Each structure stands twice: as structure tokens, then as C-alpha cells.
mmCIF file with all atom_site columns, C-alpha atoms in Angstrom:
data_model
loop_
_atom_site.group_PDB
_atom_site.id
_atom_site.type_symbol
_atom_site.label_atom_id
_atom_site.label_alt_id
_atom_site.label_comp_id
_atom_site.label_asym_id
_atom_site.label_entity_id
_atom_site.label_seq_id
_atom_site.pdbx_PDB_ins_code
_atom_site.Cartn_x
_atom_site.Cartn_y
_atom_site.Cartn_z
_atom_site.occupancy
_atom_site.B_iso_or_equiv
_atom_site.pdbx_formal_charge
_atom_site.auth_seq_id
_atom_site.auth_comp_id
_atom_site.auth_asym_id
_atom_site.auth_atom_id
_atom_site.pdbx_PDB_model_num
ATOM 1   C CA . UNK C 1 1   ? 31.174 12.226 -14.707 1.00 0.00 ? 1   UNK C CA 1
ATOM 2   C CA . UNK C 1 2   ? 30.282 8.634  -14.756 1.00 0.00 ? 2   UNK C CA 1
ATOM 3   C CA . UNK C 1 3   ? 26.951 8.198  -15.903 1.00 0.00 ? 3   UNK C CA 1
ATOM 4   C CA . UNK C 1 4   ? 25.279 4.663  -14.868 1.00 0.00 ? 4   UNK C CA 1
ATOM 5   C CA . UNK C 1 5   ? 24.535 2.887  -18.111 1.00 0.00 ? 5   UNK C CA 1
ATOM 6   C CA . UNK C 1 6   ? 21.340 3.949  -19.745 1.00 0.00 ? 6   UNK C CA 1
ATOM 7   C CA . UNK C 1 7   ? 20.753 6.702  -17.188 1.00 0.00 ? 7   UNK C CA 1
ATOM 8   C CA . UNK C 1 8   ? 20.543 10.264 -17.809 1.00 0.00 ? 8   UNK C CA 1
ATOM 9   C CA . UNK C 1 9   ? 22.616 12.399 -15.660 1.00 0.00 ? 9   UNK C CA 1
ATOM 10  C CA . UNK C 1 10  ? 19.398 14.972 -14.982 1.00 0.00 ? 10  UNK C CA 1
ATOM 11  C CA . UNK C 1 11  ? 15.857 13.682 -13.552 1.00 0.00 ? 11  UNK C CA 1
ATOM 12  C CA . UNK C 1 12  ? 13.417 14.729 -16.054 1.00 0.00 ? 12  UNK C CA 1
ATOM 13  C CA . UNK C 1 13  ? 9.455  16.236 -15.452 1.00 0.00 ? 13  UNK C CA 1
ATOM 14  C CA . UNK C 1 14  ? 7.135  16.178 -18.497 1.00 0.00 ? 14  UNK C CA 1
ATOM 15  C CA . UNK C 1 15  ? 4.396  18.623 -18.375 1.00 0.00 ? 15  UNK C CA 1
ATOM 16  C CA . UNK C 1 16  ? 2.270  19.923 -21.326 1.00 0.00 ? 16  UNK C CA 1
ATOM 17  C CA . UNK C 1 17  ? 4.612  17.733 -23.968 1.00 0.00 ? 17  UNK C CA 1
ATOM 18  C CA . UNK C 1 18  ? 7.494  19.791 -22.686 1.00 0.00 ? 18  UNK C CA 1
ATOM 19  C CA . UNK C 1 19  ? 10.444 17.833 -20.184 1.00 0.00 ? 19  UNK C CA 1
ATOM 20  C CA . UNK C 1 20  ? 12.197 19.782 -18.088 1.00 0.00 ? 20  UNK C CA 1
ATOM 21  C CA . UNK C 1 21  ? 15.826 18.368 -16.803 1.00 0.00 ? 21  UNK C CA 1
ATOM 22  C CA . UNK C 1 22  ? 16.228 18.730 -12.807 1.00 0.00 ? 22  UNK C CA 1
ATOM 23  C CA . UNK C 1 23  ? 19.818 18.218 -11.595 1.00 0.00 ? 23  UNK C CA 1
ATOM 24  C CA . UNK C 1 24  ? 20.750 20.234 -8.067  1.00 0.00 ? 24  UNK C CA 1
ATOM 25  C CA . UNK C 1 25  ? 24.340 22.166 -8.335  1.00 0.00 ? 25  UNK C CA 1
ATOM 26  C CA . UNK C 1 26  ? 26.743 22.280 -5.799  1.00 0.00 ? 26  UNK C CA 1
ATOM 27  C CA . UNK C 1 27  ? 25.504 25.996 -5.135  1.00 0.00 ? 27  UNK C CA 1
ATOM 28  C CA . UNK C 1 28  ? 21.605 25.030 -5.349  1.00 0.00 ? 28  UNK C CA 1
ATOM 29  C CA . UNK C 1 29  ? 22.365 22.390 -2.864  1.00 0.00 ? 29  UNK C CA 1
ATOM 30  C CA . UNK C 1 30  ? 24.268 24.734 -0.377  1.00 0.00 ? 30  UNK C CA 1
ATOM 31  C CA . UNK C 1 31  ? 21.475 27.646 -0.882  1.00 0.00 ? 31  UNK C CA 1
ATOM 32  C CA . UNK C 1 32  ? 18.803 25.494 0.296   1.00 0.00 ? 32  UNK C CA 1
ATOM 33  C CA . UNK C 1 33  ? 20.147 24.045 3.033   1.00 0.00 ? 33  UNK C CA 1
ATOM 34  C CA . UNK C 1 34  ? 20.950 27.321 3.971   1.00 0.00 ? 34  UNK C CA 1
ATOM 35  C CA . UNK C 1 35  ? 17.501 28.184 3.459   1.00 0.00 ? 35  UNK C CA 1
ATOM 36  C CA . UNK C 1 36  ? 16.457 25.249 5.174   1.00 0.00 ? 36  UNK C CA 1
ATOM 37  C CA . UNK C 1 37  ? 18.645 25.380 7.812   1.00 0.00 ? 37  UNK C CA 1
ATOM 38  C CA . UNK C 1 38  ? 19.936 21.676 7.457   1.00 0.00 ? 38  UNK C CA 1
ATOM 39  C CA . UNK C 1 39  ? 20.876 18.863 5.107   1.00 0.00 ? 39  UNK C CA 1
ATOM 40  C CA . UNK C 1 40  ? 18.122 18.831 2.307   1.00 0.00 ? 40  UNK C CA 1
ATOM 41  C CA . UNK C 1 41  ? 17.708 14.541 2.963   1.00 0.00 ? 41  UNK C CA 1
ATOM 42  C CA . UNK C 1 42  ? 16.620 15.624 6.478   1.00 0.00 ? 42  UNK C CA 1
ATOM 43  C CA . UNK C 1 43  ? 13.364 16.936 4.502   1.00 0.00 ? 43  UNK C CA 1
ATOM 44  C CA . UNK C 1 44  ? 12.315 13.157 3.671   1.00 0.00 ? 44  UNK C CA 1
ATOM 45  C CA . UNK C 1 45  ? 12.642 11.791 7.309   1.00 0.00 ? 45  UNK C CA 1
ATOM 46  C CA . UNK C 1 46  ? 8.767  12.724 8.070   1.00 0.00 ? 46  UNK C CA 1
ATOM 47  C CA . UNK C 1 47  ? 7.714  11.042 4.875   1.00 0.00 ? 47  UNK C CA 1
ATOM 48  C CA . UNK C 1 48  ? 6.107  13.048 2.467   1.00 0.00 ? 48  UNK C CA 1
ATOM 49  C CA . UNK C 1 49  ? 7.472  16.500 2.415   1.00 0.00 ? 49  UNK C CA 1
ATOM 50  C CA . UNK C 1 50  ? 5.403  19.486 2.160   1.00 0.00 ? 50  UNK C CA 1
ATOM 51  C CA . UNK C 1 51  ? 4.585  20.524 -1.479  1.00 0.00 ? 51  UNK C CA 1
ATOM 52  C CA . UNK C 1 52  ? 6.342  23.710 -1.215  1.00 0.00 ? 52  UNK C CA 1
ATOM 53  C CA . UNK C 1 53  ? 9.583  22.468 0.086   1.00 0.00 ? 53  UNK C CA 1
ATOM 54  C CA . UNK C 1 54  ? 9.364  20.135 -3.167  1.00 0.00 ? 54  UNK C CA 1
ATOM 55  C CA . UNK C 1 55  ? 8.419  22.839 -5.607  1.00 0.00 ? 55  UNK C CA 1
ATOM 56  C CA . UNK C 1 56  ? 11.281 24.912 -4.359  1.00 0.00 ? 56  UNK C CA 1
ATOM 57  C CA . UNK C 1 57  ? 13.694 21.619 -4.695  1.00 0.00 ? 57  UNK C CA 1
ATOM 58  C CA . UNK C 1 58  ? 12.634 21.332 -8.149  1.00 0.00 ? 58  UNK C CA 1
ATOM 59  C CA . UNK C 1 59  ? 12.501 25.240 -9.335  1.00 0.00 ? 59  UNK C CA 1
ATOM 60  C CA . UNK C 1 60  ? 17.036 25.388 -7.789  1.00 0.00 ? 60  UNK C CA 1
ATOM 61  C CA . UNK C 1 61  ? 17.028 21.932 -10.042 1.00 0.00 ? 61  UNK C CA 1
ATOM 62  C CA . UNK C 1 62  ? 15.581 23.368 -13.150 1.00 0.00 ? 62  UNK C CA 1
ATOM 63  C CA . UNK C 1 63  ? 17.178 25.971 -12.823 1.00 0.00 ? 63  UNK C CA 1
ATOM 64  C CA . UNK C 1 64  ? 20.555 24.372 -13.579 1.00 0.00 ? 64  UNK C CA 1
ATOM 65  C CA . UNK C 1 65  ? 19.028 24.020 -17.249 1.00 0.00 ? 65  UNK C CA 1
ATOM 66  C CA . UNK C 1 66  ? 16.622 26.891 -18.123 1.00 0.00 ? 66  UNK C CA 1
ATOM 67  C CA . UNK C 1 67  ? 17.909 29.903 -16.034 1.00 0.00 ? 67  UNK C CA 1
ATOM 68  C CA . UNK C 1 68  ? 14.970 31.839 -16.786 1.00 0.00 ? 68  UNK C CA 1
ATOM 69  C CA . UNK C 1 69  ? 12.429 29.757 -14.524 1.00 0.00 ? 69  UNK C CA 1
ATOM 70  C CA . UNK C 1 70  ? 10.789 31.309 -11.702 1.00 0.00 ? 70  UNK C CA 1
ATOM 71  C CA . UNK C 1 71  ? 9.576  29.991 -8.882  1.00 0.00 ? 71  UNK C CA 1
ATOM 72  C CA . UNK C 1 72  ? 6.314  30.574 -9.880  1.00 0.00 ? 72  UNK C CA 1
ATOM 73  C CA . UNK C 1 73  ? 6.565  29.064 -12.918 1.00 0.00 ? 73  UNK C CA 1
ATOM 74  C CA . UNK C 1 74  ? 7.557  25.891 -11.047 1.00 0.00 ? 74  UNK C CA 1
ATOM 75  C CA . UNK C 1 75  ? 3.826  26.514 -9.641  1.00 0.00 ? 75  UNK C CA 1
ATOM 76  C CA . UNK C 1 76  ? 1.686  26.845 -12.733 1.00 0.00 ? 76  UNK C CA 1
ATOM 77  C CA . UNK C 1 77  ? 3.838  23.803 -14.266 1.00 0.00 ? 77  UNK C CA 1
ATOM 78  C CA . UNK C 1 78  ? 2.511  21.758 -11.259 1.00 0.00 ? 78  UNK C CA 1
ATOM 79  C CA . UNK C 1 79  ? -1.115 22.981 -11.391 1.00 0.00 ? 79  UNK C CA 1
ATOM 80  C CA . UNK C 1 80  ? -0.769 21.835 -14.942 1.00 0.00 ? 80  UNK C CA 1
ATOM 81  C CA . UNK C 1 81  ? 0.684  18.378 -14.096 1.00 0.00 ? 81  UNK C CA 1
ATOM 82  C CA . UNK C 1 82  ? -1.988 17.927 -11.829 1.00 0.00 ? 82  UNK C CA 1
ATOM 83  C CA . UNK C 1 83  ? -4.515 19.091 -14.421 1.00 0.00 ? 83  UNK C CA 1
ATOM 84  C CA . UNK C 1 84  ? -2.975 16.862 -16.685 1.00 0.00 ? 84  UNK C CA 1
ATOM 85  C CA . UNK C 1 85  ? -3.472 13.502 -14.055 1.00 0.00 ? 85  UNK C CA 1
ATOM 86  C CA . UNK C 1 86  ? -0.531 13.721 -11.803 1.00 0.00 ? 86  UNK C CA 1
ATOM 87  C CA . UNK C 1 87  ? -0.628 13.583 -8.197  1.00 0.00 ? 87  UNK C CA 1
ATOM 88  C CA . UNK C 1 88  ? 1.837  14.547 -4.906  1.00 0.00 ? 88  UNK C CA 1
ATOM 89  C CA . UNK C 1 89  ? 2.640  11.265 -4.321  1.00 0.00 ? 89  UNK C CA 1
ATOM 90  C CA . UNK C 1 90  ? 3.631  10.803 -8.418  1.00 0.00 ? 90  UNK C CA 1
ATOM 91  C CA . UNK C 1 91  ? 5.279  13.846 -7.994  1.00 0.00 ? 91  UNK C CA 1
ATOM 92  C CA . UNK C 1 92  ? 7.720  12.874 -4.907  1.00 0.00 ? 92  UNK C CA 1
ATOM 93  C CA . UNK C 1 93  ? 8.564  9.397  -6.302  1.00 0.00 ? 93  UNK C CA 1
ATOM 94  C CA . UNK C 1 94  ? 8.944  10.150 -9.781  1.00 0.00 ? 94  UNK C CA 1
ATOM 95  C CA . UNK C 1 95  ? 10.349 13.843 -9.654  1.00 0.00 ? 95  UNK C CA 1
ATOM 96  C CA . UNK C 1 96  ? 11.115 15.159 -6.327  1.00 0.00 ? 96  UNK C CA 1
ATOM 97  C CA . UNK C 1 97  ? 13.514 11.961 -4.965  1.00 0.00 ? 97  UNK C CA 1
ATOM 98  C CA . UNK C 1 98  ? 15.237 11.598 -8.590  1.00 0.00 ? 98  UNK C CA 1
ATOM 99  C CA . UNK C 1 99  ? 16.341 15.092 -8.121  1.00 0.00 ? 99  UNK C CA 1
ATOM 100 C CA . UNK C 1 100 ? 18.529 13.612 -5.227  1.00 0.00 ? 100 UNK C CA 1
ATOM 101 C CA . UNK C 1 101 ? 19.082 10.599 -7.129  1.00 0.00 ? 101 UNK C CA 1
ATOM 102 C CA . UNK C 1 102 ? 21.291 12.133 -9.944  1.00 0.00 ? 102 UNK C CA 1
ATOM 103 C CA . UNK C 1 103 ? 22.409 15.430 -7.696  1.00 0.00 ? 103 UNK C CA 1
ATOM 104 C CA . UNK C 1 104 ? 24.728 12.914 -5.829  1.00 0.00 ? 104 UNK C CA 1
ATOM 105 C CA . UNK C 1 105 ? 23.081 12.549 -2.309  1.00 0.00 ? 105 UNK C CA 1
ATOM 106 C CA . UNK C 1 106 ? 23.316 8.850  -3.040  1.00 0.00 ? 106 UNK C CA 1
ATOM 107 C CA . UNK C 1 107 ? 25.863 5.999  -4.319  1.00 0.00 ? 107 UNK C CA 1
ATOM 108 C CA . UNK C 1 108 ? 25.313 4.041  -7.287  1.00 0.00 ? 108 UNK C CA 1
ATOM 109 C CA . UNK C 1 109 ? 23.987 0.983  -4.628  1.00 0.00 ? 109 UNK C CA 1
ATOM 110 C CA . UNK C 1 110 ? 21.865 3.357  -2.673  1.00 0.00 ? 110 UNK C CA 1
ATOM 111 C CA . UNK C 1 111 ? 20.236 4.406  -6.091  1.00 0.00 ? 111 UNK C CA 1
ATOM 112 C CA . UNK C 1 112 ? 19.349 1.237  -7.176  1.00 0.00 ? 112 UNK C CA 1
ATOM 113 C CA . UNK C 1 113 ? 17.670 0.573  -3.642  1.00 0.00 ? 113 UNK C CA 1
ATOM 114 C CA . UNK C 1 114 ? 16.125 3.350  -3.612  1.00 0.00 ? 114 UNK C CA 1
ATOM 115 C CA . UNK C 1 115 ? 14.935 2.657  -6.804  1.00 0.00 ? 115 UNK C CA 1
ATOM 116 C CA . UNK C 1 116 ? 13.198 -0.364 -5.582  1.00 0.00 ? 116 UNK C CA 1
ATOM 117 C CA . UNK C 1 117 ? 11.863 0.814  -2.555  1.00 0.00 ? 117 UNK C CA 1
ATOM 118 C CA . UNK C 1 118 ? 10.118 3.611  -4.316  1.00 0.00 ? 118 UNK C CA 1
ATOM 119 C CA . UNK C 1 119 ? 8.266  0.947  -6.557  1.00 0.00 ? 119 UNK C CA 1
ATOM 120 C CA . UNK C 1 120 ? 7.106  -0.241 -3.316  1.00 0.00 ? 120 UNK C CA 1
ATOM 121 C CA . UNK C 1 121 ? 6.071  2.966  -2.370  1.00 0.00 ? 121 UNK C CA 1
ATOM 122 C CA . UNK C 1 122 ? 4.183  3.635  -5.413  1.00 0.00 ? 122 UNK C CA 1
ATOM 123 C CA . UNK C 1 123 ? 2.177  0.577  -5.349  1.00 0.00 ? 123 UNK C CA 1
ATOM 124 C CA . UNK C 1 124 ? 1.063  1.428  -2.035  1.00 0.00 ? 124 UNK C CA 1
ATOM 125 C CA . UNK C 1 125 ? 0.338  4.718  -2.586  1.00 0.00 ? 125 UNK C CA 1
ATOM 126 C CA . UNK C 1 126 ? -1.178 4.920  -5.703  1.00 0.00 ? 126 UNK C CA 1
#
């Protein structure tokens, strides 16, 4: 796998001085959209998407790593990011969408763009 210079091929989440590497497989990606009953990008077209659908993004991506994670697990860790300062919003831009970002939902261009784009976000967000 060609890894974009300096980039990681996982997203990461740090919570309590722990990181946890996110990266959707092939069968995490096909379970949800089962689950979901469509193409997982379809879940960004509204804007924000609904903390759940995120949590349950993140607990098929973590799971690629640490097998052992439960869904609620995924939970607690986010009570504890929020505890610990982060937001929703943070959460989407700087977990949720680079789950999709190094799952391969996107080109090497469309990265970079998107890249941008979410600094835009942030800034009016935050």
C-alpha cells in the first residue's frame, strides 16, 4: 500500500493518553452499509451526522486494531474525550472523516481537498 509521505495509513483518536488507530476494512465497510442500507459517504450529505452513526463508524474502525473493543467502549471513550475538552464537531473533522480519509473512500487529490475544506470547517465551527 502506498502510503502518502508522512501520513499514517490509520486515523488516530487520543483519549486518556492512550491513541487508538481507526482504519475501516473491506468487511467493516460492507457490514455497515449493510447496516445502513447504503454507501457509508451518503451519511455526510446532511452535514453533521448523528453521533451514533459516528460512534459506530469508529468502534468497525478500531476494531481493525484492538479486536477486543466493544461498542460500548467506543461510548465511555467518547464521554471521556468530551470530559477531557473535545467536542462533536472536533470529533467529525478530526476523527470521524479521517476514518474515510485513509479507508480509501477518497483519492490522494480528494484527500488533500478535503483536508482543506475541513480547516475551513473547523474555523467556522469551533
Amino acid at each position: 500500500m502506498e502510503v502518502m509521505e508522512g501520513k499514517k495509513p490509520y486515523a488516530e483518536w487520543e483519549v486518556g493518553g492512550e491513541i487508538y488507530k481507526l482504519k475501516l476494512t473491506t468487511a467493516a465497510v460492507t457490514a455497515l452499509e449493510a447496516q445502513y442500507n447504503g454507501n457509508l459517504i451518503q451519511m455526510m450529505d446532511s452535514g453533521i451526522p448523528s453521533l451514533g452513526n459516528m460512534l459506530n463508524v469508529v468502534h468497525r474502525a478500531a476494531r481493525a486494531y484492538k479486536p477486543s473493543l466493544k461498542l460500548n467502549d467506543i461510548y465511555n471513550l467518547f464521554d471521556q474525550y468530551v470530559e477531557e475538552g473535545g467536542s462533536q464537531v472536533e470529533f467529525m473533522t478530526n476523527v470521524f472523516i479521517p476514518v474515510f480519509q485513509v479507508s480509501g473512500f477518497f483519492s490522494r487529490n480528494q484527500t488533500e481537498a478535503m483536508g482543506e475544506k475541513i480547516d475551513g470547517l473547523k474555523e467556522k465551527l469551533l
